[in-house]
CSV table of C-alpha atoms and ligand atoms in Angstrom, one decimal:
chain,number,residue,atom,x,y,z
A,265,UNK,CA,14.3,51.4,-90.1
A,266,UNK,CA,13.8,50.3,-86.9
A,267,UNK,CA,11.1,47.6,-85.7
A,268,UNK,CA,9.4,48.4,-82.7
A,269,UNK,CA,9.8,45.1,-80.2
A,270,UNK,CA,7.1,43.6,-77.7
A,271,UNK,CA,9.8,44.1,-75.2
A,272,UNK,CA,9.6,48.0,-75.9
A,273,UNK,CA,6.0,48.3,-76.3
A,274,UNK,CA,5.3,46.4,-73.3
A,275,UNK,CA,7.8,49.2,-71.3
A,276,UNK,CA,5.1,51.6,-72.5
A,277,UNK,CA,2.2,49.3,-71.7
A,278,UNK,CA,3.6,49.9,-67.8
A,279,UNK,CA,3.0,53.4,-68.0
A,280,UNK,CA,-0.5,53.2,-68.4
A,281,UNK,CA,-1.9,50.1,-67.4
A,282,UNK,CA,-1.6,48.3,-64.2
A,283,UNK,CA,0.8,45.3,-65.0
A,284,UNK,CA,1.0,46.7,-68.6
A,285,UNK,CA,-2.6,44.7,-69.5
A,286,UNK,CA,-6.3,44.7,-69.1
A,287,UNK,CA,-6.6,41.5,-67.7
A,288,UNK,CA,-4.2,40.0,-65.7
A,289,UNK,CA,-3.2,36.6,-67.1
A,290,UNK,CA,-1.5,38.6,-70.8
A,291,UNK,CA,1.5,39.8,-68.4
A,292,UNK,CA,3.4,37.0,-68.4
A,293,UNK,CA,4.0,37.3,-65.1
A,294,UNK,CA,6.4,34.9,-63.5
A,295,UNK,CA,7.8,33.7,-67.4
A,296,UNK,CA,10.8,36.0,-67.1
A,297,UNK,CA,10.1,37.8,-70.4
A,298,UNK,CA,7.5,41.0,-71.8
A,299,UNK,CA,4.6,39.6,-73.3
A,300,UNK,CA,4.6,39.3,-76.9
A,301,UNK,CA,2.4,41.7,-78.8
A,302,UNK,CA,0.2,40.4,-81.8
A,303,UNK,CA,-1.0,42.6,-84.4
A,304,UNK,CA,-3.0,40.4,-86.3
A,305,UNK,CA,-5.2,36.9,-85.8
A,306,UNK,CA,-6.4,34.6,-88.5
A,307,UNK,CA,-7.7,31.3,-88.3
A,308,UNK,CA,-5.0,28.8,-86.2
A,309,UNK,CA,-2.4,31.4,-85.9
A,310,UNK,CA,-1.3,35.0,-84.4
A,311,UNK,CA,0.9,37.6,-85.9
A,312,UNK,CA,3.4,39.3,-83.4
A,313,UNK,CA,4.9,42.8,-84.0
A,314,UNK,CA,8.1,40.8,-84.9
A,315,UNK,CA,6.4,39.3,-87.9
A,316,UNK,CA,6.6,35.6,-86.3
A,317,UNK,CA,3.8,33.6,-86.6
A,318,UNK,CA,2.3,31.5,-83.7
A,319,UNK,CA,-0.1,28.1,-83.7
A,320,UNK,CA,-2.2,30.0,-81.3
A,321,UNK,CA,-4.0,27.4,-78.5
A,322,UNK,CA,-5.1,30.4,-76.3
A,323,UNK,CA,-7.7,31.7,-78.6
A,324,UNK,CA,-8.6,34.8,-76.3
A,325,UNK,CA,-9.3,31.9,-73.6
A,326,UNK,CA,-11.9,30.0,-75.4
A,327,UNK,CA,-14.7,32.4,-77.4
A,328,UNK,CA,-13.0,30.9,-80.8
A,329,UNK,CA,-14.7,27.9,-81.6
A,330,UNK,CA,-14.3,28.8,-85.0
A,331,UNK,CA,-10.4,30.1,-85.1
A,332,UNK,CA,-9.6,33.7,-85.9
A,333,UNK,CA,-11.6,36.1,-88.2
A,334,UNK,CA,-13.8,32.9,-89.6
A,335,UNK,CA,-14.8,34.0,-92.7
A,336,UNK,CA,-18.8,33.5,-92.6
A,337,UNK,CA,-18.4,35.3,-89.0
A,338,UNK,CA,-16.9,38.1,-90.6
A,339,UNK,CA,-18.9,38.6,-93.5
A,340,UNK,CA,-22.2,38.9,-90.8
A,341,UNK,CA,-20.3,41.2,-88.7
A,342,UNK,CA,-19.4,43.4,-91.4
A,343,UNK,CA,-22.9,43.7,-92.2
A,344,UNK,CA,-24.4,44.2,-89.2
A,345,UNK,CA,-21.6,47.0,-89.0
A,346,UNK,CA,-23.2,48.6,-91.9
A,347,UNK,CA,-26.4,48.1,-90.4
A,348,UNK,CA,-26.2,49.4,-86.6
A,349,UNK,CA,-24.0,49.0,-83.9
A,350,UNK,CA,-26.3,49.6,-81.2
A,351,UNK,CA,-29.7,50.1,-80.0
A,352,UNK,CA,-29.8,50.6,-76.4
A,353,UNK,CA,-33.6,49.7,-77.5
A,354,UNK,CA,-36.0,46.2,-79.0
A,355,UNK,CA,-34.7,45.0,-82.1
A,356,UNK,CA,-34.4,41.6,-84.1
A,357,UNK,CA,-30.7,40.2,-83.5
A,358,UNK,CA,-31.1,39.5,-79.9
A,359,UNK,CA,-34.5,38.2,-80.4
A,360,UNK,CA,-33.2,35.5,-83.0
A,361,UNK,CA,-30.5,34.6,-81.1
A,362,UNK,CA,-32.6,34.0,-77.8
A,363,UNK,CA,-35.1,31.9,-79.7
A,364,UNK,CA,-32.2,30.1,-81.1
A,365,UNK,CA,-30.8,29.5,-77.5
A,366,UNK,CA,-34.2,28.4,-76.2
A,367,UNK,CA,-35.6,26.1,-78.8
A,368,UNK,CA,-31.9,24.2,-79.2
A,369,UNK,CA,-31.5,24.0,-75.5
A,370,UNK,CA,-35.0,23.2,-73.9
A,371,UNK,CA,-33.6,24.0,-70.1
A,372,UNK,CA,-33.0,27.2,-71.4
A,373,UNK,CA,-36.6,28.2,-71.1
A,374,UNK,CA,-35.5,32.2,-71.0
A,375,UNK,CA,-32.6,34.0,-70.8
A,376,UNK,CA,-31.2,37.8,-70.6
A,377,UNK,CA,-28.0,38.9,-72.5
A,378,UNK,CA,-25.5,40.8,-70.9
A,379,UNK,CA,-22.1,41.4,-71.9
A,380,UNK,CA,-19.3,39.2,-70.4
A,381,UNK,CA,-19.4,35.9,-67.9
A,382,UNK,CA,-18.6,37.3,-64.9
A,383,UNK,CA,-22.1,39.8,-65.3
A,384,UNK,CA,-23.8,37.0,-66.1
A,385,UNK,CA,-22.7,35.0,-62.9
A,386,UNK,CA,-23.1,38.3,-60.6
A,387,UNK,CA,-27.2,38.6,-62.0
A,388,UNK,CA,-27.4,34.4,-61.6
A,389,UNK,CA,-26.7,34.7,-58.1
A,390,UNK,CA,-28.7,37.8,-57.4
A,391,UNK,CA,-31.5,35.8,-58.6
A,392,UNK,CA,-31.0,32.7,-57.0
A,393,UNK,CA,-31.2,34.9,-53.3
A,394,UNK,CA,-34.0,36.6,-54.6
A,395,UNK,CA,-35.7,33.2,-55.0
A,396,UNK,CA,-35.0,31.6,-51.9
A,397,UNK,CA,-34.3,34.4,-49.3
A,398,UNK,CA,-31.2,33.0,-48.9
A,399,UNK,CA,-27.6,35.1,-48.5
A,400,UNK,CA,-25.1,32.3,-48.8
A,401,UNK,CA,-23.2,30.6,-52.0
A,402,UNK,CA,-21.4,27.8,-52.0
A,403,UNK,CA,-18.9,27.2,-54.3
A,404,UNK,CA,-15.5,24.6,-55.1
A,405,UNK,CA,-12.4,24.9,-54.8
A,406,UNK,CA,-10.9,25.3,-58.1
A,407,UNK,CA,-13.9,26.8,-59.9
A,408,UNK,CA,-13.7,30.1,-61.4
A,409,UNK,CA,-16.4,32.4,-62.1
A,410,UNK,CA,-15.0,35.6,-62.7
A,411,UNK,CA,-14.0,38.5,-60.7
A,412,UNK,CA,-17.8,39.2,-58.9
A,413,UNK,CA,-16.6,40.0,-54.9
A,414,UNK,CA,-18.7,37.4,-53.7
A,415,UNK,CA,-16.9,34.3,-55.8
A,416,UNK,CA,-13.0,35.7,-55.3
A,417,UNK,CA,-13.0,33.2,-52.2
A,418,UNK,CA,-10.9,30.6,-51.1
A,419,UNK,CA,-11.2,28.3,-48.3
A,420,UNK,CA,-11.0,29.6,-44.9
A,421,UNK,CA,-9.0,28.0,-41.6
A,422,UNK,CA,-12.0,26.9,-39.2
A,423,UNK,CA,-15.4,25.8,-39.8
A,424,UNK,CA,-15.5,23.2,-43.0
A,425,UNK,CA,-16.7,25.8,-45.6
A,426,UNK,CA,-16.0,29.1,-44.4
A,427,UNK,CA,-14.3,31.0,-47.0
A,428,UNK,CA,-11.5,34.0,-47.1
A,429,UNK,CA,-11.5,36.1,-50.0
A,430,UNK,CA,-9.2,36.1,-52.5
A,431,UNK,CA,-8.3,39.2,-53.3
A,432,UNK,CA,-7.7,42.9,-51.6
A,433,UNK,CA,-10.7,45.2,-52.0
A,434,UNK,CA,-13.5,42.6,-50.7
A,435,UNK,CA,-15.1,42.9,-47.4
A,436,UNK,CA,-14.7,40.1,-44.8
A,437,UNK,CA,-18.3,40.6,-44.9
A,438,UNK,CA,-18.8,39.8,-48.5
A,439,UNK,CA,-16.2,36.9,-48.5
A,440,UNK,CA,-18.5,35.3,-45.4
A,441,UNK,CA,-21.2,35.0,-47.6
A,442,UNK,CA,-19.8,32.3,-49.4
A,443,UNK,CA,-18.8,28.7,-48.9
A,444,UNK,CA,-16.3,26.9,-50.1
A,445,UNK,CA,-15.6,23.1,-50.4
A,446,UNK,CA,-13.1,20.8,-52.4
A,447,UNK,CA,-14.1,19.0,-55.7
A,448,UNK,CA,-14.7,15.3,-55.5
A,449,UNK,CA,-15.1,15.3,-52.3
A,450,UNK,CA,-19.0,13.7,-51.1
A,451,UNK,CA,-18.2,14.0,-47.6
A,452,UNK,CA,-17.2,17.4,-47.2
A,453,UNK,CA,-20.1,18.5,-49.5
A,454,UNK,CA,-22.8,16.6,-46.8
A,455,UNK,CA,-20.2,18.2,-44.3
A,456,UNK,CA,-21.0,22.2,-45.2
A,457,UNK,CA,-24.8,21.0,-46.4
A,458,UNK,CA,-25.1,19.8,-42.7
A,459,UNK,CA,-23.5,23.1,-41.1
A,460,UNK,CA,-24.8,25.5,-43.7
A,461,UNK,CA,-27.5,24.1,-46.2
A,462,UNK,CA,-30.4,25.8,-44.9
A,463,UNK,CA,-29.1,29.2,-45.6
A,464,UNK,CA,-27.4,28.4,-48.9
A,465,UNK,CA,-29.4,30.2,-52.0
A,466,UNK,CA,-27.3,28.4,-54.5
A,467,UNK,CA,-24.4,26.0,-55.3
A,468,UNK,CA,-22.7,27.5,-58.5
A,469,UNK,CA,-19.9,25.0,-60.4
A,470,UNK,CA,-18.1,24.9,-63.6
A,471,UNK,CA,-19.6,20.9,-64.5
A,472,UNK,CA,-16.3,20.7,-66.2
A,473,UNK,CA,-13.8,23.1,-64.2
A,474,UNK,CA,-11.1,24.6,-66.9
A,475,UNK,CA,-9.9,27.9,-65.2
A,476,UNK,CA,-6.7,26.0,-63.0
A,477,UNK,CA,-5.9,23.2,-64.7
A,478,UNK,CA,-8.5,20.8,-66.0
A,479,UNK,CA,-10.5,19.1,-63.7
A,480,UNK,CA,-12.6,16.6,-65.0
A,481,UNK,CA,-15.2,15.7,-62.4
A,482,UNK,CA,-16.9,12.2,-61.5
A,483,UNK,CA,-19.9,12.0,-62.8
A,484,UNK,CA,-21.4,10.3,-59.1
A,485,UNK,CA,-19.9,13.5,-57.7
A,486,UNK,CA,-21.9,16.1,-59.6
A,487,UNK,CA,-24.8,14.1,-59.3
A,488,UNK,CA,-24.3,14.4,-55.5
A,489,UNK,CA,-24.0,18.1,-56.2
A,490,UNK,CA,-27.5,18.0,-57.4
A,491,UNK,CA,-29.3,15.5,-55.0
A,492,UNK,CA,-27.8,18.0,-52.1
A,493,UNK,CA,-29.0,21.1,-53.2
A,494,UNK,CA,-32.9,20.0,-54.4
A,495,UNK,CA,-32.6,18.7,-50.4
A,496,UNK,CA,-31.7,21.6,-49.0
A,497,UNK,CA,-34.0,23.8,-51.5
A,498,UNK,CA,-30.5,25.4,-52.8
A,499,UNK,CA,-30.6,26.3,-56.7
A,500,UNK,CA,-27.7,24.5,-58.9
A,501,UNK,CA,-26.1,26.6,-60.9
A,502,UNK,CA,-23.9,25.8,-64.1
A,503,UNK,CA,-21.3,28.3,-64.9
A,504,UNK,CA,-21.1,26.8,-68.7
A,505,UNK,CA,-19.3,29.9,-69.5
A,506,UNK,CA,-15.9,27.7,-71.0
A,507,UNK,CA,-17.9,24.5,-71.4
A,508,UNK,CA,-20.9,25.9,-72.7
A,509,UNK,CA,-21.1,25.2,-76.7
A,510,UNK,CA,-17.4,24.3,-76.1
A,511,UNK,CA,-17.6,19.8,-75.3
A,512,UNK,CA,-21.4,19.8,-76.9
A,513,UNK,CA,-24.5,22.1,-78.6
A,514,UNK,CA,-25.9,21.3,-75.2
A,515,UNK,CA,-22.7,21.7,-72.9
A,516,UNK,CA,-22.1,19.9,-69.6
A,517,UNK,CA,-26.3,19.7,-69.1
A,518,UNK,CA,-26.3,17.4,-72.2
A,519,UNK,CA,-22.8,15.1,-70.9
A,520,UNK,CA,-24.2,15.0,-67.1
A,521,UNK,CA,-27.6,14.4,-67.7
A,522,UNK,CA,-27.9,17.2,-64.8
A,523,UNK,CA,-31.0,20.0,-64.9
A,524,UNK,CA,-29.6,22.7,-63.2
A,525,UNK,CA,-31.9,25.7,-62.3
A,526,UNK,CA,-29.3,28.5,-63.9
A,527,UNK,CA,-27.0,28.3,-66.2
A,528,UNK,CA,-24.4,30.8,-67.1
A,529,UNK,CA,-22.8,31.4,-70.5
A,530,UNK,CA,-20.0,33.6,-71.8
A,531,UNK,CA,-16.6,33.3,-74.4
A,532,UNK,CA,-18.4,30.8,-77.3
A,533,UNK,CA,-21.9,32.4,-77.2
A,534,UNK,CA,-20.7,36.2,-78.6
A,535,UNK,CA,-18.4,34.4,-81.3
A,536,UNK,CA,-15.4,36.7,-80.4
A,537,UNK,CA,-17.5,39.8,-79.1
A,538,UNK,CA,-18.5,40.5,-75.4
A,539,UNK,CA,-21.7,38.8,-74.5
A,540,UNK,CA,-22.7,36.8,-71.8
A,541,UNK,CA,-25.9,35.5,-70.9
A,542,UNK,CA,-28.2,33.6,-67.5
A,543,UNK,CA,-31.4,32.1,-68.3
A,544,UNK,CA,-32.8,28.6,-67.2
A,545,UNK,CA,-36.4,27.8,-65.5
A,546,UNK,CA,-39.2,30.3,-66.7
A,547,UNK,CA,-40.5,30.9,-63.1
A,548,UNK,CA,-36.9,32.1,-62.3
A,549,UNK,CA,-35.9,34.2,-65.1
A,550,UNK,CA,-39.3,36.0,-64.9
A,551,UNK,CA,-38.0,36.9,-61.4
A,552,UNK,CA,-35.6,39.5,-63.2
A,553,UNK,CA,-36.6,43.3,-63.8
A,554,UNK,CA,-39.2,44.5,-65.4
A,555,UNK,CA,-41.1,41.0,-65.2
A,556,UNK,CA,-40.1,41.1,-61.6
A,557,UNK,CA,-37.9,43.2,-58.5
A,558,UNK,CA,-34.3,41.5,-59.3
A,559,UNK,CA,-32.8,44.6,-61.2
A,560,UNK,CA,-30.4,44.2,-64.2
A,561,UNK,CA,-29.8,46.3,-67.0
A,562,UNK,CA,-26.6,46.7,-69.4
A,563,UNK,CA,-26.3,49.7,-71.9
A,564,UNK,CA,-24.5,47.8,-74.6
A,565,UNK,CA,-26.4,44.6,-73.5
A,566,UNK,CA,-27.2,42.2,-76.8
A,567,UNK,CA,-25.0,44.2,-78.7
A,568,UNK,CA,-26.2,43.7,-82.0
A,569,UNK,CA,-22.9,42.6,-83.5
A,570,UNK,CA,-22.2,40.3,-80.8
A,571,UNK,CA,-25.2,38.7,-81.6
A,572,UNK,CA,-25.1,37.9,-84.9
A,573,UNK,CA,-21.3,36.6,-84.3
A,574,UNK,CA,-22.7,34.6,-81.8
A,575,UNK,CA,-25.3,33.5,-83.7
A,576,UNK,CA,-23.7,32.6,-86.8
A,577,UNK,CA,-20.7,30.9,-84.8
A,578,UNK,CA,-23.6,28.9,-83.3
A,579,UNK,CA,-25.5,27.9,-86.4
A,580,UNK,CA,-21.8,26.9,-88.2
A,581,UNK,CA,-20.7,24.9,-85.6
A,582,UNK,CA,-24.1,22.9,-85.8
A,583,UNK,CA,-23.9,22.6,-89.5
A,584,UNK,CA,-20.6,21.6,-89.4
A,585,UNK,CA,-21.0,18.9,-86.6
A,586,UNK,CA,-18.0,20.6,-85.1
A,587,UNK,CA,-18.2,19.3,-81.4
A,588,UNK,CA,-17.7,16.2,-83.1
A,589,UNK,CA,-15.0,17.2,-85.3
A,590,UNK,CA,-12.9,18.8,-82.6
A,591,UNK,CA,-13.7,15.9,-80.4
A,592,UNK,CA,-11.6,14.1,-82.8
A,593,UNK,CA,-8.5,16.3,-83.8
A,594,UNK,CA,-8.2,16.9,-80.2
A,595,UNK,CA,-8.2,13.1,-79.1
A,596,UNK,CA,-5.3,12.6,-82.2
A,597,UNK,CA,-3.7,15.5,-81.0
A,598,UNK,CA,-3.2,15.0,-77.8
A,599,UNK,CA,-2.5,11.0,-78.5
A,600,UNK,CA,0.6,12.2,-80.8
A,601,UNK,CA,1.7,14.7,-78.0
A,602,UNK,CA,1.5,11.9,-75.2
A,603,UNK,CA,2.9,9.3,-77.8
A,604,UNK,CA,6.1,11.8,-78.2
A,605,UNK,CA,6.5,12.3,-74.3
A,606,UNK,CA,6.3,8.8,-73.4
A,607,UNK,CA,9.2,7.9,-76.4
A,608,UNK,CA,11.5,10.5,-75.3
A,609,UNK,CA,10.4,9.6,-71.6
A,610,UNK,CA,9.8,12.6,-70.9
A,611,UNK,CA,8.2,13.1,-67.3
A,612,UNK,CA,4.8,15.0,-68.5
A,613,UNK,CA,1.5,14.3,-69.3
A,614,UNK,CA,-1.7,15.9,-71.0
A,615,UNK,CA,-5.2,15.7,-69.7
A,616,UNK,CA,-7.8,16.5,-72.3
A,617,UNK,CA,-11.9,16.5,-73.0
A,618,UNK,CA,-13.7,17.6,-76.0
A,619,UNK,CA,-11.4,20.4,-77.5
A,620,UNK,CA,-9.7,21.4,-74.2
A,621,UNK,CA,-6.3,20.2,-73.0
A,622,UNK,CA,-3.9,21.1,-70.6
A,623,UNK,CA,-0.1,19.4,-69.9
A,624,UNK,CA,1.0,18.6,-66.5
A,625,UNK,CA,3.6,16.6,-64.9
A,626,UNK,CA,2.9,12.6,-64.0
A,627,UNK,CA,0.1,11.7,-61.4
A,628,UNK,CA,-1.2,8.3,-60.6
A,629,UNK,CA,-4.4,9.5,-60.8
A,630,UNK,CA,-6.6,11.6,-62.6
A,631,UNK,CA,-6.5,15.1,-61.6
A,632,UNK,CA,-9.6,15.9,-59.8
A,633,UNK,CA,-8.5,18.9,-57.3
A,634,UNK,CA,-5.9,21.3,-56.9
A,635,UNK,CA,-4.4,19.2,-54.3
A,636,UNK,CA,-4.0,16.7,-56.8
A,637,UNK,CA,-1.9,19.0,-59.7
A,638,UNK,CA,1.8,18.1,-59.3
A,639,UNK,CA,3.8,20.4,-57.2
A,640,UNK,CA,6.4,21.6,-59.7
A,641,UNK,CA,3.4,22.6,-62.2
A,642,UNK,CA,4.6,26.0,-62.5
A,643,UNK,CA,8.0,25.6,-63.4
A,644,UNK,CA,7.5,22.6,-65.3
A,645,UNK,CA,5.3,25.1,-67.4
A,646,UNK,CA,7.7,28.0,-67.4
A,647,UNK,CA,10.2,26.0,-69.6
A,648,UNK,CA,7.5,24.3,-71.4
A,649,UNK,CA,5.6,27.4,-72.8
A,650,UNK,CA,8.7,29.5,-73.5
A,651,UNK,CA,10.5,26.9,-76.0
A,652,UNK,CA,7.0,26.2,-77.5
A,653,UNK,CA,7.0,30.3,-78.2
A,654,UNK,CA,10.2,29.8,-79.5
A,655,UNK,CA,9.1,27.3,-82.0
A,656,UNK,CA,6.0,29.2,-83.0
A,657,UNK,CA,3.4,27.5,-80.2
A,658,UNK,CA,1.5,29.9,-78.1
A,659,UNK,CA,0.1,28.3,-75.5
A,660,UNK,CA,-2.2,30.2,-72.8
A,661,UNK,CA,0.7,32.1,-71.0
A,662,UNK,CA,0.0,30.3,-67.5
A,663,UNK,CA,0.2,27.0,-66.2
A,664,UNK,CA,-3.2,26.3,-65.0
A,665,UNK,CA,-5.0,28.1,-68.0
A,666,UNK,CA,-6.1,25.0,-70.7
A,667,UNK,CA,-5.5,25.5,-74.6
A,668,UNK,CA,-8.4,25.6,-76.7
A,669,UNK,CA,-8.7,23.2,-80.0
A,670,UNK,CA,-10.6,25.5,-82.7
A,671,UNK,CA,-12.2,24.4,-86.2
A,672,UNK,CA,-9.2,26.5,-87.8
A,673,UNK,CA,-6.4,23.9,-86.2
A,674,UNK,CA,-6.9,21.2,-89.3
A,675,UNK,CA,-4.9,17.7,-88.8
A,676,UNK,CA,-2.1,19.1,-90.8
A,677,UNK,CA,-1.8,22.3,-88.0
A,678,UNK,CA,-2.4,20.2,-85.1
A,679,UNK,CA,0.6,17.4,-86.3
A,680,UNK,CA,3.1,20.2,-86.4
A,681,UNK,CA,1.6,21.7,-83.5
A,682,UNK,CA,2.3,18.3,-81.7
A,683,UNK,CA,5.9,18.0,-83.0
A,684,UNK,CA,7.0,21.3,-81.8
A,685,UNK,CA,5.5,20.7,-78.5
A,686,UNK,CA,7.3,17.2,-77.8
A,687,UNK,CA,10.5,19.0,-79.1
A,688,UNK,CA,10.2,21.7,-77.2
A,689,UNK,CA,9.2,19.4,-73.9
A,690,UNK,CA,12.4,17.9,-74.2
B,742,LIG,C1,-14.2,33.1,-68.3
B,742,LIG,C2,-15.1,32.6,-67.2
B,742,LIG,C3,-15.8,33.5,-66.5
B,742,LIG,C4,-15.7,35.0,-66.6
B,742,LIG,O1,-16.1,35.4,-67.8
B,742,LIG,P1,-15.6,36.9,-68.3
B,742,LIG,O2,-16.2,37.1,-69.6
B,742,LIG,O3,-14.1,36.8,-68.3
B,742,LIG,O4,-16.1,37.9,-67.3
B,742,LIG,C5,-16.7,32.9,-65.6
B,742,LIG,N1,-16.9,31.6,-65.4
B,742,LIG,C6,-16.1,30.7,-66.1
B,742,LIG,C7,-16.4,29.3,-65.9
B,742,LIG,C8,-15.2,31.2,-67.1
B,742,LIG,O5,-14.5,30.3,-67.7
């Protein structure tokens, strides 16, 4: 009988979806091959329609702390299955949840669920202009926050700061509304603070950027960040939605030391199910409808099974110490894969923090900005990520997309892992 192939269901896939996927990055675009189709995900690996098995390092981009189908996670979501699926009214699982979030993370002082990162950074910055009567964002260079109009910018020719968008579809209008500088950069932050600080409602940045490459940032620089806007009266956001519950129970708030007056979450929080959630100071949140005139509202938001997969990811990952426990594997992980590189002299390097890594070619420095990623990053990749498939690897099918360490990847996983990465580097 005959098998059906990725190759042929992705031939289909074109016929009815733009691309052949519902989110761009699953195309394989640029990798010179269809997109392998999975049917099934447990723990460290993924099933294709081919019956091979993969060490998966993608992990839907980061919501799988916990690996695939963890069991405890699953045996609450099958109850609440049994139990309801949604409300669309006041019930207990978002109210446990919240009150979890609020008394384990004391800037969190209230919050709103909604149901995936880029909602939750679309309602953070309606807020923020609400609260200061200001139009303008400003936000870095290298920073994602999802697809909201406003944040699809890039920088602009012309004034330090002004931004283009990003992508068709947005208004030049829209796109001027934001402000865009480099990462690490102190003087061109003071720069666009000079030219545009009194109309900017609120700096948004990933504290530990992870959507093109992994950035890690200076510590001095952030803090600059944060002395600039609390000039200027500008809110600081953190878009936490990768780091958040990902490097600590307290996220990038807890490694910086920073206070910022929003923070965003997404991926981690919903365990595997679309959630996201904004919350920070009271006086803020209480700005949002019906407390207050910022209007947001989400049929499905807090979906009940969401919640308690959130929840329950949440609680594990506290019991288990597992920011600790990643921390770790990752660290001997990525030691092994550099160890391998450097024997076989291979010109390549990996860059990691807490659980998250991403491989690049050699640089004197730390990476910092997208200036600073090696030119040939893309092709480098290309050969990279398609002998690792070969071996049973799946990295994240794009070269500035990080891999994600979860609590499934044991020692044992993570040494072969390793092995068939160096092999297939070289
Ligand atoms: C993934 C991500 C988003 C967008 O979240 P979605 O759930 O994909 O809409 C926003 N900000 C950051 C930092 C992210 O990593």
């Amino acid at each position: 009988m005959h098998k059906v192939t990725s190759e042929e269901l992705f031939q289909r896939a074109l016929n009815v979806a733009p691309g052949g996927v519902h989110s761009p990055v699953r195309s394989f675009k640029g990798l010179d091959r269809a997109p392998v189709f999975f049917k099934k995900a447990e723990g460290a690996y993924l099933t294709s329609v081919e019956d091979k098995k993969y060490i998966d390092f993608c992990q839907s981009f980061g919501p799988l702390i916990l690996g695939h189908l963890d069991p405890e996670v699953k045996e609450e979501v099958h109850r609440m299955v049994d139990t309801a699926w949604t409300f669309g009214a006041t019930e207990i699982y978002s109210l446990e949840l919240a009150e979890w979030i609020t008394s384990t993370l004391p800037f969190m002082e209230k919050l709103r669920f909604v149901s995936s990162g880029t909602e939750a950074v679309m309602s953070a910055l309606r807020v923020a202009r609400a609260a200061t009567g200001r139009n303008k964002i400003l936000k870095f260079e290298g920073c994602y926050h999802g697809h909201v109009d406003n944040l699809l910018v890039k920088a602009g020719s012309g004034l330090a700061g002004a931004a283009a968008s990003s992508s068709a579809g947005i208004p030049a209008e829209v796109a001027a509304q934001t402000v865009v500088t480099p990462l690490d950069d102190e003087q061109k932050l003071q720069e666009v603070f000079h030219n545009f600080g009194k109309d900017i409602a609120a700096v948004i940045i990933e504290p530990l950027p992870a959507n093109y490459g992994l950035l890690v940032q200076r510590q001095e620089f952030l803090k600059k960040v944060a002395e600039l806007c609390e000039k200027n009266g500008s809110l600081l956001i953190f878009d936490e939605v990768i780091s958040g519950f990902r490097v600590g129970l307290q996220g990038m708030v807890e490694k910086t030391g920073i206070r910022p007056d929003l923070v965003t979450y997404g991926k981690i929080i919903g365990g595997g199910f679309p959630v996201g959630c904004y919350g920070g100071k009271k006086e803020l949140m209480n700005m949002v409808a019906p407390s207050g005139d910022v209007y947001q509202a989400g049929t499905l938001s807090a979906n009940p099974i969401g919640m308690r997969a959130g929840l329950t990811t949440l609680k594990k990952m506290q019991r288990l110490d597992g920011w600790n426990v990643l921390e770790k594997r990752t660290q001997k992980f990525t030691d092994t894969i550099r160890a391998g590189f450097a024997k076989k002299g291979l010109p390549l390097e990996v860059s990691h923090s807490a659980s998250l890594f991403w491989i690049h070619g050699p640089s004197k420095t730390p990476i910092r900005t997208i200036e600073q990623i090696p030119g040939n990053q893309g092709a480098t990749f290309k050969g990279l990520f398609l002998k690792s498939l070969e071996k049973g690897v799946y990295l994240a099918p794009n070269a500035y997309e990080v891999g994600f360490v979860s609590m499934a990847h044991t020692d044992e996983i993570l040494e072969q892992a390793a092995q068939a990465i160096i092999d297939a580097a070289e």
